[in-house]
XYZ file of C-alpha atoms in Angstrom:
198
model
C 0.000 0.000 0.000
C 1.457 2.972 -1.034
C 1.349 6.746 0.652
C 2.421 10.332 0.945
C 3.489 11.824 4.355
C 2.220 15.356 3.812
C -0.866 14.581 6.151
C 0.661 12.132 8.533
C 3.154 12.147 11.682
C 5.555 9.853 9.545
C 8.335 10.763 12.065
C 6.599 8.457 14.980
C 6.387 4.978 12.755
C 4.994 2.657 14.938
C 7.249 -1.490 14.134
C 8.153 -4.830 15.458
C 10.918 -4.890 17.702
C 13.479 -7.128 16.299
C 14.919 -8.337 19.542
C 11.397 -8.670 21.725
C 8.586 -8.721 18.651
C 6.446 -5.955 20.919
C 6.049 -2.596 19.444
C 8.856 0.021 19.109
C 8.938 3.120 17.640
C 11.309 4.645 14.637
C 11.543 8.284 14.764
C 12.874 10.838 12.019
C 15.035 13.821 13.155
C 15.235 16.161 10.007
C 17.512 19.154 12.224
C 19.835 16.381 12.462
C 19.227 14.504 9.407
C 19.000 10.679 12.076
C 16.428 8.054 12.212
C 16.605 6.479 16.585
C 14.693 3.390 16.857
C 13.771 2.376 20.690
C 11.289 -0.238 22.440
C 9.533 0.746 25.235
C 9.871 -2.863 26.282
C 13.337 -4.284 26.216
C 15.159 -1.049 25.956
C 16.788 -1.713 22.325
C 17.703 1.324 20.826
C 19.818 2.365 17.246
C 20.124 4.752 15.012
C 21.152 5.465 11.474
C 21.628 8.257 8.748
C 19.064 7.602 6.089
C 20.965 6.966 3.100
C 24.076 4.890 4.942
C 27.173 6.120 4.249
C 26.480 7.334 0.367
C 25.236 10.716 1.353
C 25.919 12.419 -1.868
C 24.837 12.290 -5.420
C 27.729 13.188 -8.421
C 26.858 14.110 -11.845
C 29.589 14.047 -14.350
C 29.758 14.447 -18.071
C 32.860 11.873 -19.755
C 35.174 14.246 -21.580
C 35.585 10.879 -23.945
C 32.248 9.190 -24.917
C 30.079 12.570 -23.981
C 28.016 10.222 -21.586
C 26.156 11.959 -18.440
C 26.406 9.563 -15.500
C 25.610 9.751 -12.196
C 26.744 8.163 -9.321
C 26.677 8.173 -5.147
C 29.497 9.088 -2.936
C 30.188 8.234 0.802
C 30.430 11.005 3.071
C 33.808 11.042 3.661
C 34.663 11.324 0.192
C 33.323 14.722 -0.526
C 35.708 17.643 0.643
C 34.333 20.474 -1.349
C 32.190 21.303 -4.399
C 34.096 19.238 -7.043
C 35.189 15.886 -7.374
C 37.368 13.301 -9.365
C 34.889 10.295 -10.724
C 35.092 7.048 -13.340
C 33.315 7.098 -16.031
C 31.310 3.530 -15.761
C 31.471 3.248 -19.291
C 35.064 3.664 -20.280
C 36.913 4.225 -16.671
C 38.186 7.865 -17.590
C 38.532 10.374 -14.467
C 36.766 13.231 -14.386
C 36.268 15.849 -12.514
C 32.681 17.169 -11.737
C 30.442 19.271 -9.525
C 28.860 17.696 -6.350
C 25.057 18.085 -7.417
C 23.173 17.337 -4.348
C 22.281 15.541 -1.118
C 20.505 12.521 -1.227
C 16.730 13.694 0.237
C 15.848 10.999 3.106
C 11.975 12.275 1.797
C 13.058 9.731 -1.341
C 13.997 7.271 0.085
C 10.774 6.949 2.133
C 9.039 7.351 -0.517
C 11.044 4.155 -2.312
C 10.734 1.960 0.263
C 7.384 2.439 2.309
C 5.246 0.382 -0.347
C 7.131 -2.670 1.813
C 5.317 -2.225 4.783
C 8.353 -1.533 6.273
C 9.953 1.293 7.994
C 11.905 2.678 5.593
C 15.298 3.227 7.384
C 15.652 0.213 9.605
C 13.536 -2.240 7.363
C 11.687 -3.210 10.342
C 7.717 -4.272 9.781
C 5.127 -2.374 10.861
C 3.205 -3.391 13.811
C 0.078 -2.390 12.702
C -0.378 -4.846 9.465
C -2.581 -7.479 8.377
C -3.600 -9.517 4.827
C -6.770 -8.902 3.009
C -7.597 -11.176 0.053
C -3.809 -11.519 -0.018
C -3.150 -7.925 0.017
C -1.485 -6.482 2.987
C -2.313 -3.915 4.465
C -0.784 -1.498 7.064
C -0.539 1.823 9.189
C 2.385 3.200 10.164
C 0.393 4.378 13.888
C -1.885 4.830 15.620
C -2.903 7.857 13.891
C -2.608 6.760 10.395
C -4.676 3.605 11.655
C -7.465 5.882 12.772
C -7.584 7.861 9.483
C -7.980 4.806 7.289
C -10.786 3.585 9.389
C -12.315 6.465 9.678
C -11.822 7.375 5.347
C -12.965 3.990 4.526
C -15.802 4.195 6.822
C -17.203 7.406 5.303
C -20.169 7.557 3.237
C -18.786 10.165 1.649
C -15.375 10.423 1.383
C -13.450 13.925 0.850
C -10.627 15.519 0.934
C -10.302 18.104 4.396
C -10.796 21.458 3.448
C -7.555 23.516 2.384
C -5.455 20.183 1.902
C -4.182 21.231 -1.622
C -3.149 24.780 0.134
C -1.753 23.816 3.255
C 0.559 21.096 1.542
C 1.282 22.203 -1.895
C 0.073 19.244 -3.758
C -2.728 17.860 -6.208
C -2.353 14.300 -4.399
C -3.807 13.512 -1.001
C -3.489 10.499 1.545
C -6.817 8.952 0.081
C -5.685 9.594 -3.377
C -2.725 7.133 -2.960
C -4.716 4.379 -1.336
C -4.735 0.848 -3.620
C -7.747 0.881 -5.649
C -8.883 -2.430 -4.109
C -9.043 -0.748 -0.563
C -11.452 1.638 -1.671
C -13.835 -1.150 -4.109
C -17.139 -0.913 -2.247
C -17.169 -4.540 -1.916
C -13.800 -4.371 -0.042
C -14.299 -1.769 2.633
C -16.338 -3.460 5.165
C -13.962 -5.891 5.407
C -10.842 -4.087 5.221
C -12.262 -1.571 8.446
C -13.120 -5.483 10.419
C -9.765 -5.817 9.971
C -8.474 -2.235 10.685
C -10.554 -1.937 13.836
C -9.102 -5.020 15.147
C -5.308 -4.041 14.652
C -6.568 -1.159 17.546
C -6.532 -3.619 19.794
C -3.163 -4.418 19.415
């Protein structure tokens, strides 16, 4: 199940411990650029830098085959604005401008369809199969929304979404098309409404 974060606390992801199976929680820091995981229940804590270690993307032009190419550099490989490269396709160095960092926002985006966190892979804790879809809610929160959207008999958008958040796509509009068949949403809220129990 696929989503956007522009409505939802996506910073407070709600997963399966990996060392105790109960629920922990993954946070994102975006002053400090960190995902912290931590359980409530056995203590485990970590933290990582979404991206790893390649925190920087290069594009280069090949001064011999005229090629653009682009590729990721570790962290502590960037000193400055420019950079000597290979060119993948005939190993000539070149030198080229750092272009950017590597948005966290994109890898979220990437990997969430997984129903996993997106920085420590971990599943979510709120997740269940329908028809042999899963589905999943990354909280409490998100868990409420879906229940309550799918539940609607009339289902709209909250007044000044496409304002407030500067895009033509909401939540709702990125739900699977299955969750929202009117054959398929009394089920899928059964479901839902159980995982609050959890």
């Amino acid at each position: 199940m696929a989503t956007t974060f522009y409505d939802l606390p996506y910073h407070n992801m709600v997963v399966v411990c990996p060392n105790c199976g109960k629920a922990g929680v993954v946070r994102f820091y975006k002053e400090r650029n960190i995902a912290v995981f931590q359980c409530k229940s056995c203590y485990t804590k970590k933290e990582t830098m979404p991206g790893g270690v390649h925190a920087f993307e290069v594009t280069a032009q090949c001064t011999t085959t005229g090629q653009y190419f682009r590729v990721s550099m570790p962290n502590n490989k960037i000193h400055g604005q420019k950079i000597r490269v290979k060119c993948p396709y005939c190993k000539e160095s070149v030198i080229s401008d750092v272009s950017s960092s590597i948005k966290p926002q994109c890898i979220v985006f990437e990997n969430i369809q997984h129903a996993k966190d997106p920085y420590f892979h971990y599943p979510f804790y709120f997740q269940t199969n329908y028809r042999g879809k899963t589905i999943w809610a990354l909280n409490r929160e998100h868990l409420q929304y879906l229940i309550d959207y799918l539940s609607a008999d009339i289902r709209t958008v909250q007044p000044g979404f496409y304002n407030t958040y500067h895009t033509m796509r909401s939540q709702s509009d990125m739900l699977p098309a299955f969750m929202k068949t009117a054959k398929n949403r009394n089920g899928i809220v059964k479901l839902l409404t159980k995982l609050q129990t959890k």
